[in-house]
Short mmCIF file of C-alpha atoms in Angstrom, two decimals:
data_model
loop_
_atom_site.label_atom_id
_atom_site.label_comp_id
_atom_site.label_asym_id
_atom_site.label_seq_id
_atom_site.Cartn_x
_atom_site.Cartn_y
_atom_site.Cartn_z
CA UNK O 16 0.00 0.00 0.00
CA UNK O 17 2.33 2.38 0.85
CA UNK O 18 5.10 1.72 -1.78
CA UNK O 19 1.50 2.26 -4.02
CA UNK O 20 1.16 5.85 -2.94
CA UNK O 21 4.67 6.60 -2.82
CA UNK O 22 4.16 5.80 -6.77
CA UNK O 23 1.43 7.78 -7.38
CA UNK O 24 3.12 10.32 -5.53
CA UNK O 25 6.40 9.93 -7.64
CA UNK O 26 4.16 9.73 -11.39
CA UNK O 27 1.26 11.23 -10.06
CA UNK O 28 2.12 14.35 -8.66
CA UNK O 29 4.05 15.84 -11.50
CA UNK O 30 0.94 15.70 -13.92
CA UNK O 31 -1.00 17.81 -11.74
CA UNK O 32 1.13 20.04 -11.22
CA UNK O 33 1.68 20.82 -15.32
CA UNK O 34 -1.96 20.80 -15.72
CA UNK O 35 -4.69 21.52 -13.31
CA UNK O 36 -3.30 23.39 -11.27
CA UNK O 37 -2.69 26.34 -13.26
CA UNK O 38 -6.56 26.63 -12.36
CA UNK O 39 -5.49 27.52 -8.42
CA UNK O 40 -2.91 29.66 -9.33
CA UNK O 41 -2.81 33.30 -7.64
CA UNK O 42 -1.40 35.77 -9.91
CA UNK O 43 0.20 32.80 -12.29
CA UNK O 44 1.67 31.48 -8.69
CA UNK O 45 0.66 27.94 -8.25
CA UNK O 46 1.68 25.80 -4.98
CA UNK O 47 4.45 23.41 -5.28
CA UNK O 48 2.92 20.27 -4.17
CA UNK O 49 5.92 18.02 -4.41
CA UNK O 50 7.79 19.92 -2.15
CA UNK O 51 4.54 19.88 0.22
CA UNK O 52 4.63 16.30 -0.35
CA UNK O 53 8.82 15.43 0.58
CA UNK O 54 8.17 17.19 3.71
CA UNK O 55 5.17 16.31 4.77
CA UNK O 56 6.26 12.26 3.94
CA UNK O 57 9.80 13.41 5.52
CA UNK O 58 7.52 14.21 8.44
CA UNK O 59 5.64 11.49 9.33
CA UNK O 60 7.98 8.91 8.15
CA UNK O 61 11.04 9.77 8.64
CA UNK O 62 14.66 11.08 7.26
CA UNK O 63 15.43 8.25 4.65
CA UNK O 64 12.25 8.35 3.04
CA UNK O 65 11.57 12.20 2.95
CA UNK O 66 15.00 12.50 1.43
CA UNK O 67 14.25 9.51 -1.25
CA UNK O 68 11.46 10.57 -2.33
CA UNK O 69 12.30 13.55 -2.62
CA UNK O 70 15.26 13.31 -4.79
CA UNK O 71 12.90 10.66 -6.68
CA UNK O 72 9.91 13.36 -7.27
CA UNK O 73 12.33 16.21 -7.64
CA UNK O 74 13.92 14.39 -10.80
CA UNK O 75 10.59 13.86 -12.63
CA UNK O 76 9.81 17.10 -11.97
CA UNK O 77 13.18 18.25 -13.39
CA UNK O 78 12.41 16.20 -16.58
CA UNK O 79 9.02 18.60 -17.03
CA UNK O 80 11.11 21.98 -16.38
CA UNK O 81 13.24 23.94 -18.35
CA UNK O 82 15.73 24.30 -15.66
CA UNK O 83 18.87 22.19 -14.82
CA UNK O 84 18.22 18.32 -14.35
CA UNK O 85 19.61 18.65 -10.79
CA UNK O 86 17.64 21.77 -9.03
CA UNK O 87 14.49 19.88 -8.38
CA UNK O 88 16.07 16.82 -7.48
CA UNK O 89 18.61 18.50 -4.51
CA UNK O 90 15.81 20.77 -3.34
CA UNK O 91 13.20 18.40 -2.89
CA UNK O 92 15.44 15.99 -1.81
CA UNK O 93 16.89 18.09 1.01
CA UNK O 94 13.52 19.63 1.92
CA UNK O 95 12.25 15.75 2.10
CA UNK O 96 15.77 15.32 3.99
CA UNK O 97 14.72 18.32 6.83
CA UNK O 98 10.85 17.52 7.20
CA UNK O 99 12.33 14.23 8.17
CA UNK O 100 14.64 15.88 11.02
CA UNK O 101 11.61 17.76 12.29
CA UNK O 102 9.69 14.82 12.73
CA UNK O 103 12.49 13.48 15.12
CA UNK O 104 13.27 16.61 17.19
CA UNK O 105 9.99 18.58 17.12
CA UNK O 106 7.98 17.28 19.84
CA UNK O 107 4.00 18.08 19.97
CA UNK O 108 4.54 19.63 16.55
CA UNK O 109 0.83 21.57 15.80
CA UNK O 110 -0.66 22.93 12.76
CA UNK O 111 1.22 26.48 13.30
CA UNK O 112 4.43 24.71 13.38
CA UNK O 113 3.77 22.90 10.49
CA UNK O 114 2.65 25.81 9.10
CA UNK O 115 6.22 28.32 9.74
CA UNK O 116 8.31 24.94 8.94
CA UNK O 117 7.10 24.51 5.67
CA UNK O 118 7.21 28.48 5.10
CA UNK O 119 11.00 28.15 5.83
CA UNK O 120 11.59 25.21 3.78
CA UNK O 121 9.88 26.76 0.92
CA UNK O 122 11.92 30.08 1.09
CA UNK O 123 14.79 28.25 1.65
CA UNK O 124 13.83 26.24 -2.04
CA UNK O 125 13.37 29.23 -3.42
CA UNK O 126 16.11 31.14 -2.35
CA UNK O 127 18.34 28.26 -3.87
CA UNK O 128 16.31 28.72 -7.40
CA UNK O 129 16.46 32.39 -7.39
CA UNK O 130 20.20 31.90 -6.89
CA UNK O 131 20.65 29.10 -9.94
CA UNK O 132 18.13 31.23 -12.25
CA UNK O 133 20.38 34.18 -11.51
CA UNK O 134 17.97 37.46 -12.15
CA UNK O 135 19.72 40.21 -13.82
CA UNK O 136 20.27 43.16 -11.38
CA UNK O 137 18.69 44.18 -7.73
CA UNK O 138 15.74 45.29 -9.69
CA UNK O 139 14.48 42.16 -10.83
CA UNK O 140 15.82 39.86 -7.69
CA UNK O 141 13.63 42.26 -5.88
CA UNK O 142 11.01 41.62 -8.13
CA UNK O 143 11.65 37.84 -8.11
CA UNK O 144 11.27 37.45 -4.00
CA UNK O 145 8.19 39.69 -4.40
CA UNK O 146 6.45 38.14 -7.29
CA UNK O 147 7.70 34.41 -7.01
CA UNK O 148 9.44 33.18 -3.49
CA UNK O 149 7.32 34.91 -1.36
CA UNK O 150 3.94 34.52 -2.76
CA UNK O 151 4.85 30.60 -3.45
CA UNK O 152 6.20 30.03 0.36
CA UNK O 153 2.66 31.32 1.51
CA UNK O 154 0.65 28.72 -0.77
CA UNK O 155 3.11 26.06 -0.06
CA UNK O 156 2.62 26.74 3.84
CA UNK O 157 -1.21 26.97 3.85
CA UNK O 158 -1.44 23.97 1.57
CA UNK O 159 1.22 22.14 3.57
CA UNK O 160 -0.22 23.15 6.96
CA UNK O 161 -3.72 21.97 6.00
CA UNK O 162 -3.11 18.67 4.98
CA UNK O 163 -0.62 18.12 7.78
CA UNK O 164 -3.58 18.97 9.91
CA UNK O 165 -5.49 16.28 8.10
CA UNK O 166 -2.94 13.63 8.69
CA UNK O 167 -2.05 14.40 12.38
CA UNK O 168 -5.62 14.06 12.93
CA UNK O 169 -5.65 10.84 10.94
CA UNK O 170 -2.41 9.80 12.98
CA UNK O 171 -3.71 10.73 16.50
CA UNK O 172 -7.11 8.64 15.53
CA UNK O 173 -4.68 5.41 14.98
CA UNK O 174 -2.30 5.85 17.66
CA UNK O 175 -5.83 6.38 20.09
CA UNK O 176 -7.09 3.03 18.53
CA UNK O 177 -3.78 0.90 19.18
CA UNK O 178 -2.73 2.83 22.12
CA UNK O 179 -6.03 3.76 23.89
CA UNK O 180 -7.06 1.36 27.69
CA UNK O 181 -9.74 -0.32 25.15
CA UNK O 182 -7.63 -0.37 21.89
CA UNK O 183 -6.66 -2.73 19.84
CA UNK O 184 -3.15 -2.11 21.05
CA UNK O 185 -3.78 -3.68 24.06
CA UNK O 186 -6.60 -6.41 22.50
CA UNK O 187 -3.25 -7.52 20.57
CA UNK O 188 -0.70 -7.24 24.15
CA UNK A 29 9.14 0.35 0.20
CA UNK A 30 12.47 1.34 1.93
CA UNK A 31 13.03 -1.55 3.96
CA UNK A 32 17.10 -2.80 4.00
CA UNK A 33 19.83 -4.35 6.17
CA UNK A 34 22.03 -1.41 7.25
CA UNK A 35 24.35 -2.36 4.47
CA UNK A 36 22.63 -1.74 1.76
CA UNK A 37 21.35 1.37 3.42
CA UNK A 38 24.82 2.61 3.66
CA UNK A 39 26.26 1.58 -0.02
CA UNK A 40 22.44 3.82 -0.84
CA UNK A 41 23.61 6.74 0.96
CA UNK A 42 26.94 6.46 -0.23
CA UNK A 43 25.64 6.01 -3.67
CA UNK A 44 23.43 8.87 -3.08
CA UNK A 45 26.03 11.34 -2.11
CA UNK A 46 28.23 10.25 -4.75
CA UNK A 47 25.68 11.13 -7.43
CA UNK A 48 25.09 14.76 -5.96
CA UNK A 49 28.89 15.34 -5.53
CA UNK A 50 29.06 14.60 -9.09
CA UNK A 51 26.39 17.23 -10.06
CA UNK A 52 27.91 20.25 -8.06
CA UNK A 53 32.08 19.32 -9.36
CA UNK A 54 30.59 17.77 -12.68
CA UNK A 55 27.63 19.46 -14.19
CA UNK A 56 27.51 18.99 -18.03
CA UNK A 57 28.16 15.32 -17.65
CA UNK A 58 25.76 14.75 -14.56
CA UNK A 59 23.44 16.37 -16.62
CA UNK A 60 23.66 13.72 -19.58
CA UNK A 61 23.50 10.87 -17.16
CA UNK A 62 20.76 12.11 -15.47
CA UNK A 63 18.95 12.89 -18.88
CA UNK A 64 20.38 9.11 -19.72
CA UNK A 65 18.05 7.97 -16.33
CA UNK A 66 15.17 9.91 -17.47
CA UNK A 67 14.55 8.59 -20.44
CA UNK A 68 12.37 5.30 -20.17
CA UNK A 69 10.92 7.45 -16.97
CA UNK A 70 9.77 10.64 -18.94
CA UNK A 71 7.25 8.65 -20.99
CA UNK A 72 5.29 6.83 -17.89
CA UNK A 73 4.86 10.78 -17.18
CA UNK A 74 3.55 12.30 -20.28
CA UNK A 75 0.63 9.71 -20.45
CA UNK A 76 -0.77 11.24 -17.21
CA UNK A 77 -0.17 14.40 -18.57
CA UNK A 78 -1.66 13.72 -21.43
CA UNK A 79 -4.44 12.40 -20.19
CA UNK A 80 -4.85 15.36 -17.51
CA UNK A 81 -4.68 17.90 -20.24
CA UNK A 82 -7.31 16.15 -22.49
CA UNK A 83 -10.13 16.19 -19.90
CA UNK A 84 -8.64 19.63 -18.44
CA UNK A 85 -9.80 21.02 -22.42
CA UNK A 86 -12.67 18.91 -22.72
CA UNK A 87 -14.14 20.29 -19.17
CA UNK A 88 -13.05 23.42 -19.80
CA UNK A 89 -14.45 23.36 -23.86
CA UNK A 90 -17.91 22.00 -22.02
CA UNK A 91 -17.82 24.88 -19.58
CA UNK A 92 -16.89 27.92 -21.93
CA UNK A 93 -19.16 27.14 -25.08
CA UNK A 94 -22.16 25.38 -23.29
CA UNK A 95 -22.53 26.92 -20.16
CA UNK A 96 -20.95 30.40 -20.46
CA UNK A 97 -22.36 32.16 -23.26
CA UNK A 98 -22.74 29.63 -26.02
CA UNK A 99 -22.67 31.87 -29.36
CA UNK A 100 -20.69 34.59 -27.91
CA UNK A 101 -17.76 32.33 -27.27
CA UNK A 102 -17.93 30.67 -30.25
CA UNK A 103 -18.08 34.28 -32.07
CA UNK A 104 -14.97 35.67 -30.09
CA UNK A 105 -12.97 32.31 -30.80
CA UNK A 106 -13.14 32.52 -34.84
CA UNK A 107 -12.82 36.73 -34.42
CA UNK A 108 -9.82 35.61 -31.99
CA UNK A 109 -8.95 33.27 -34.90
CA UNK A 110 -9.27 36.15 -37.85
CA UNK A 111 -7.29 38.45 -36.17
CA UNK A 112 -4.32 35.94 -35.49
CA UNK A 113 -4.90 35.38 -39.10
CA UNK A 114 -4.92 38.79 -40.27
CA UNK A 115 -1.98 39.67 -37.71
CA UNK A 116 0.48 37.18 -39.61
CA UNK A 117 -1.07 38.12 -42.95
CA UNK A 118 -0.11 41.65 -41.92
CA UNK A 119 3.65 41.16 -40.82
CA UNK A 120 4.13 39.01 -43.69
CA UNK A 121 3.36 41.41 -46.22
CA UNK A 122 4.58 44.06 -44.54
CA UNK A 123 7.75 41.84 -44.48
CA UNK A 124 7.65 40.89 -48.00
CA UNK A 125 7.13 44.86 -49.24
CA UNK A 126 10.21 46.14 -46.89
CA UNK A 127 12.53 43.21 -48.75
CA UNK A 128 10.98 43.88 -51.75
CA UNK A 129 12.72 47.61 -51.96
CA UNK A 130 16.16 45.53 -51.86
CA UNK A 131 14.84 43.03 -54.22
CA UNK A 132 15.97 40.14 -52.38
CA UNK A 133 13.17 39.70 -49.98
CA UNK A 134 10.47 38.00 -52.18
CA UNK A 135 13.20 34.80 -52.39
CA UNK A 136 13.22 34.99 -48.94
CA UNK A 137 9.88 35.39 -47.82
CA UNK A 138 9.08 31.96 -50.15
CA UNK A 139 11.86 30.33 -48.68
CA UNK A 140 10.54 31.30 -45.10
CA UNK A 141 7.74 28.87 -46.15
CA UNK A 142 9.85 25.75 -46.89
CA UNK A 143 10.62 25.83 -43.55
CA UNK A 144 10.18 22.02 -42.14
CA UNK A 145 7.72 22.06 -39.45
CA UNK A 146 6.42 20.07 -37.02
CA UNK A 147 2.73 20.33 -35.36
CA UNK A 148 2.83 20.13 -31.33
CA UNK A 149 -0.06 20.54 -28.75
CA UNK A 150 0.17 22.18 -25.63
CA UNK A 151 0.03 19.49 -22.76
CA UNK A 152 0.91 21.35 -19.59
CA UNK A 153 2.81 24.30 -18.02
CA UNK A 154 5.94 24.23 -16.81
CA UNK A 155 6.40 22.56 -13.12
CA UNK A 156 7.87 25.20 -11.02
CA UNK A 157 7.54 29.13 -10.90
CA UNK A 158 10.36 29.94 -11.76
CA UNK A 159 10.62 29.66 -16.04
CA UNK A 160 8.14 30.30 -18.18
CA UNK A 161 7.52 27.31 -20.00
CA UNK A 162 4.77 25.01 -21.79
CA UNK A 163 5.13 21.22 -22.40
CA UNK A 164 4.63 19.88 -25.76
CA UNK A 165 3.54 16.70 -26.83
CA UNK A 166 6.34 16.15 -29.32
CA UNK A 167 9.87 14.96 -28.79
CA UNK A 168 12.55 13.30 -29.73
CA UNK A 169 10.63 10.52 -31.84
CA UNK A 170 9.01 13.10 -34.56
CA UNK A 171 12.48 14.78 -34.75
CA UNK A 172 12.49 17.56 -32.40
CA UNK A 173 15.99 18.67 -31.07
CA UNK A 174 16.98 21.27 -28.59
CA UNK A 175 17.57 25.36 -29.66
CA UNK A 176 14.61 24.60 -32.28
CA UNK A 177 11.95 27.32 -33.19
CA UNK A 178 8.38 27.04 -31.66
CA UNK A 179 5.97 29.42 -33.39
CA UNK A 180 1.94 30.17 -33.66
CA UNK A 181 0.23 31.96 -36.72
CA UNK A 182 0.69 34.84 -34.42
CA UNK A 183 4.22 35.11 -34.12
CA UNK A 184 6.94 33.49 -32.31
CA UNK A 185 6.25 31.37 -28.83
CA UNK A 186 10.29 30.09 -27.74
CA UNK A 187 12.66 28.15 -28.04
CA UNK A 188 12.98 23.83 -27.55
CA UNK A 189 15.23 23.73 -24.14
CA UNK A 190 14.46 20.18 -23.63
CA UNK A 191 13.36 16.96 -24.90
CA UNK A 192 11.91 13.75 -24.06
CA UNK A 193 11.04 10.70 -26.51
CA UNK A 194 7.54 12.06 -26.35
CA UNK A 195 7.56 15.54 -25.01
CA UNK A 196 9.64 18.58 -25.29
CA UNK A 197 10.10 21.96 -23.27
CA UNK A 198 9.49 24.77 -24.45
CA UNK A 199 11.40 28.28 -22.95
CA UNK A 200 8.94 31.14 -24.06
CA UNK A 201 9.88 34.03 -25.56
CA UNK A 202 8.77 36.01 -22.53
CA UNK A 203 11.29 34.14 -19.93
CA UNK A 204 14.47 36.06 -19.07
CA UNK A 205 16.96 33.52 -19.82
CA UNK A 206 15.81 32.95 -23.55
CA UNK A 207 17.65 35.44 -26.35
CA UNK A 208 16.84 35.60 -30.22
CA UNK A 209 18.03 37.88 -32.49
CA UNK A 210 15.78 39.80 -33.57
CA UNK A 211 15.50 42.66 -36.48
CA UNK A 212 13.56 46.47 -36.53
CA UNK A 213 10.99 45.92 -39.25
CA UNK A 214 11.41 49.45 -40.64
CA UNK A 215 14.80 50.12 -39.55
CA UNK A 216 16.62 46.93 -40.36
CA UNK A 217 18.42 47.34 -36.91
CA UNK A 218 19.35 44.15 -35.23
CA UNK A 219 18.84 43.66 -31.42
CA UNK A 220 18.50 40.56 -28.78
CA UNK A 221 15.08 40.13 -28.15
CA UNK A 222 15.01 38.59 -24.11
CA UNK A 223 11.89 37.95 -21.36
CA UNK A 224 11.71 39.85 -18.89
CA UNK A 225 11.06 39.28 -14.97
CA UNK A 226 7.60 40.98 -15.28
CA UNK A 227 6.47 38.41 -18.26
CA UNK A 228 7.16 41.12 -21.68
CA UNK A 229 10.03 40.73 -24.17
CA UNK A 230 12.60 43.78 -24.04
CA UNK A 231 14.83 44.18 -27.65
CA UNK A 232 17.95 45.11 -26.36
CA UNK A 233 21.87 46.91 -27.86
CA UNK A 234 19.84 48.45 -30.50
CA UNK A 235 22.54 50.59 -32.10
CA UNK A 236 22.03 54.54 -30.57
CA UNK A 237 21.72 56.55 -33.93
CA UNK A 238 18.45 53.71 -34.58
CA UNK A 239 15.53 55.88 -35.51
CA UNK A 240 13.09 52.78 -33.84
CA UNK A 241 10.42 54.29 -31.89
CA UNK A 242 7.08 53.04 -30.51
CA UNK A 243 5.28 50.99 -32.66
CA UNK A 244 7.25 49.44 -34.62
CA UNK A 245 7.43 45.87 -35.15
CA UNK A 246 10.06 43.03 -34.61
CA UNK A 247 10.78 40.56 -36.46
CA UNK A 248 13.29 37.24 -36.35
CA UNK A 249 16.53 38.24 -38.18
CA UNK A 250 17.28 34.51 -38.58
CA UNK A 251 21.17 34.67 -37.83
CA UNK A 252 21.11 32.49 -35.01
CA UNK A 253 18.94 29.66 -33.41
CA UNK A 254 15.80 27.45 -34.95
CA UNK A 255 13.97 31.04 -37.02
CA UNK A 256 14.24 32.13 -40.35
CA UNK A 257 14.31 35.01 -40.91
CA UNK A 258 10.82 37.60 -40.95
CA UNK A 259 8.90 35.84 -38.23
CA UNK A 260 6.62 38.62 -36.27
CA UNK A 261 7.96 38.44 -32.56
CA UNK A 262 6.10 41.83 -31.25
CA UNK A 263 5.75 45.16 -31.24
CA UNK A 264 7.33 47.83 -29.27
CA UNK A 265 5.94 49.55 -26.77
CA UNK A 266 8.23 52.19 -25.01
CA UNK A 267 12.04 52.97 -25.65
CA UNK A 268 14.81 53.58 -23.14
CA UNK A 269 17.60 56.35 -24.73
CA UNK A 270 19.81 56.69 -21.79
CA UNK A 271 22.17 59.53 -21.86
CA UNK A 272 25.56 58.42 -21.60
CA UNK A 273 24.57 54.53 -22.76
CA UNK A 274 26.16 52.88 -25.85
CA UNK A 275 23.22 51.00 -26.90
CA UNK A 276 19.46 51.70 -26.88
CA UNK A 277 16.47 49.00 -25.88
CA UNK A 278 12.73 48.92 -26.12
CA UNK A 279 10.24 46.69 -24.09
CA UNK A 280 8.16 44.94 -26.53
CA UNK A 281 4.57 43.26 -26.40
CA UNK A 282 4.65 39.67 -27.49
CA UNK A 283 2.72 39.50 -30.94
CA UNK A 284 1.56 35.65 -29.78
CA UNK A 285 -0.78 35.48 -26.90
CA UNK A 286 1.31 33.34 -24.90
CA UNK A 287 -1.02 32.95 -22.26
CA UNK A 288 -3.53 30.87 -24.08
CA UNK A 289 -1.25 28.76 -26.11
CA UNK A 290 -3.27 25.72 -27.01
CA UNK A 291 -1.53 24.13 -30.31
CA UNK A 292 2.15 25.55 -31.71
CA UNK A 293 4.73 24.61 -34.69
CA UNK A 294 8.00 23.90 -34.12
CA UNK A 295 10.25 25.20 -36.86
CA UNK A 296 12.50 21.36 -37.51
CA UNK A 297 14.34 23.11 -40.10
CA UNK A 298 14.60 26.62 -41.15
CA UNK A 299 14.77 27.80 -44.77
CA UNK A 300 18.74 28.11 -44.73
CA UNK A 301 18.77 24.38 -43.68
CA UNK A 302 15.96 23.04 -46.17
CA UNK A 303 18.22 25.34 -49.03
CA UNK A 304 21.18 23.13 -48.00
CA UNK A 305 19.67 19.90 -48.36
CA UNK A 306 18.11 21.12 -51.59
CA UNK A 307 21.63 22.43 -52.47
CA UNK A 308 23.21 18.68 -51.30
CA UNK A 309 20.88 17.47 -53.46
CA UNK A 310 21.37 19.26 -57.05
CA UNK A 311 25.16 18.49 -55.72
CA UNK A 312 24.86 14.46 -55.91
CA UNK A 313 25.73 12.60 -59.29
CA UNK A 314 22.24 12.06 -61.09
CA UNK A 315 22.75 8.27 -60.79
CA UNK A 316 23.03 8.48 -56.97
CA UNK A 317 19.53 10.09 -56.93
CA UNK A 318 16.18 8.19 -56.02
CA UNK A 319 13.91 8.17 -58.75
#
């Protein structure tokens, strides 16, 4: 099942992001939803698999971009590489956290693209961070921080089930 | 799906680190291999694409000319249509007329239409937001290449930046890392036509004693990359004469509307290219020819 989704995620997420959702877009700014996707997995499962499938969706998404073949694949990979870190060290992580972490990842992304694509001049960095980083690090956050709320709650309802005094945690101890 | 003795994890990691050492000390050949990885991958990708885009146009087609003002649509379409039409009519004899006057221009302006061309839908948008770039639905099987011409009855969309067996990127013209030289209509000045960060096209080291001014249009010059020569690129809007500055520049409004790109052509092989394998041809010994 979950080497299933972690497919779909890898072949699936790439299409939707060329197609539909230009339709969500705010001021031609869309969300990037594989980098909401490495951290969030990075998250919840840990290091080793935020950072694999990152670099794993980063590269197919590199193949659909007119960018370098590598800028996708190290971002992603080290943003799947981080979420995975904050799943170990942040303890009672809420939605807010979720929320700023993602922010950070995603400026931290797009700091390292604004660097590669090299703007010509102050005038359109400036422009760049305004028009592009900034406005993407806010969809990428409220995206990210929504369906991390989804799958904490998701989480907390199986950890209550296995863990809970009537659970099936203790049904099976 | 990640599940390994500790060995196997390690010779990953070390595998993994090797690979993106290699793409920060070794860049043009990391960036073969990795094209060399993506290639049976890219295809299990476009279907889903593919696929997405089809039913994204078919909802959308269902939504604007049933729902939304039936006839209206429809109307505005084929007027949207004509005036494309009557745009590239325009340029072209406007084009033809301005060569004419150094009667060389009408050899030209036929040869411009031997160029070898190549049909290509418009499948998806380019994954990040950082270029401005469409996906195509041709690639390396119906012969496109890299640094090839993509155009629209309009005028000129980009440039090919990347291919896949069945899909190719295109860089538009409004993107700040794509250049084509580009020629004053009335003038005959030449300039580098490059995006800019706000989404326009800006002709740039127009030569200072140019008489170009507002309004006039631009055209491919067809010295360098996948255009011949005459293709409408835009027309320009403002011009920036800066005391003291060797070269003069003009932002320019893209004559294609790249915003609603739906199908494109991508030029395979320009008129100077189809003239040299007409010219290889009168060249071989009649017996070598095919009948």
């Amino acid at each position: 099942m979950k080497r299933l989704l972690y497919l779909t995620l890898v072949f699936g997420l790439v299409p939707i992001q060329t197609t539909v959702l230009s339709h969500v877009s705010v001021g031609g700014i869309r969300p990037d939803l594989c980098l909401v996707a490495a951290i969030l997995v990075g998250f919840f499962t840990g290091v080793r698999e935020g950072f694999l499938l990152g670099l794993a969706m980063g590269f197919v998404q590199d193949l659909f971009s007119a960018g370098v073949l590598w800028l996708n694949l190290v971002t992603k990979g080290s943003v799947g590489f981080l979420g995975g870190v904050a799943g170990r060290y942040v303890a009672n992580a809420t939605t807010l956290t979720a929320l700023a972490g993602i922010l950070g990842l995603s400026l931290m992304s797009g700091t390292v693209f604004l660097l590669t694509v090299g703007p010509a001049g102050f005038r359109d960095a400036s422009f760049a961070v305004r028009a592009v980083l900034l406005p993407q690090a806010m969809w990428d956050a409220a995206l990210g921080a929504g369906l991390y709320w989804l799958l904490a709650k998701r989480v907390r309802r199986q950890r209550a089930i296995l863990e809970g005094p009537t659970g099936l945690g203790s049904l099976i101890r | 799906m990640f599940r390994s003795t500790s060995g196997t994890r390690r010779v990953t990691l070390v595998l993994v680190a090797l690979l993106l050492s290699a793409l920060l000390v070794l860049p043009t050949q990391s960036q073969r291999l990795l094209q060399h990885i993506g290639v049976p991958l890219a295809p299990i990708v476009t279907l889903p694409i593919e696929a997405l885009a089809a039913l994204d146009r078919s909802l959308r087609d269902m939504w604007e000319g049933y729902v939304a003002l039936h006839e209206v649509h429809e109307e505005n379409l084929r007027l949207r249509r004509e005036i494309e039409l009557l745009q590239h009519q325009n340029g072209r004899l406007q084009e033809a007329a301005s060569a004419s006057q150094r009667l060389t221009a009408l050899l030209e302006f036929k040869g411009r239409a031997r160029s070898q061309t190549v049909a290509a839908q418009v499948i998806g948008r380019e994954t990040t937001n950082w270029y401005r770039a469409v996906v195509v639905n041709k690639g390396d099987v119906d012969g496109v290449r890299v640094e090839m011409g993509v155009i629209t009855p309009a005028g000129v969309v980009g440039r090919v930046v990347k291919t896949t067996r069945s899909a190719s990127m295109v860089l538009l013209v409004t993107d700040p890392n794509n250049a084509i030289t580009g020629l004053i209509q009335r003038t005959r000045d030449e300039g580098i036509v490059e995006g800019t960060a706000q989404g326009l096209a800006r002709v740039k080291y127009l030569p200072l004693l140019s008489t170009v001014r507002a309004g006039d249009r631009v055209v491919t010059s067809g010295l360098t990359g996948g255009f011949p020569r005459g293709l409408p690129i835009g027309v320009i809007t403002s011009i920036d004469k800066m005391e003291g500055d060797l070269f003069q520049s003009g932002d320019i409004v893209p004559d294609a509307d790249l915003t609603r790109l739906e199908e494109v052509v991508i030029i395979t092989a320009p008129r100077e290219e189809a003239d040299s394998d007409a010219a290889s041809l009168q060249t071989q010994p009649p017996q070598q020819r095919k009948p």
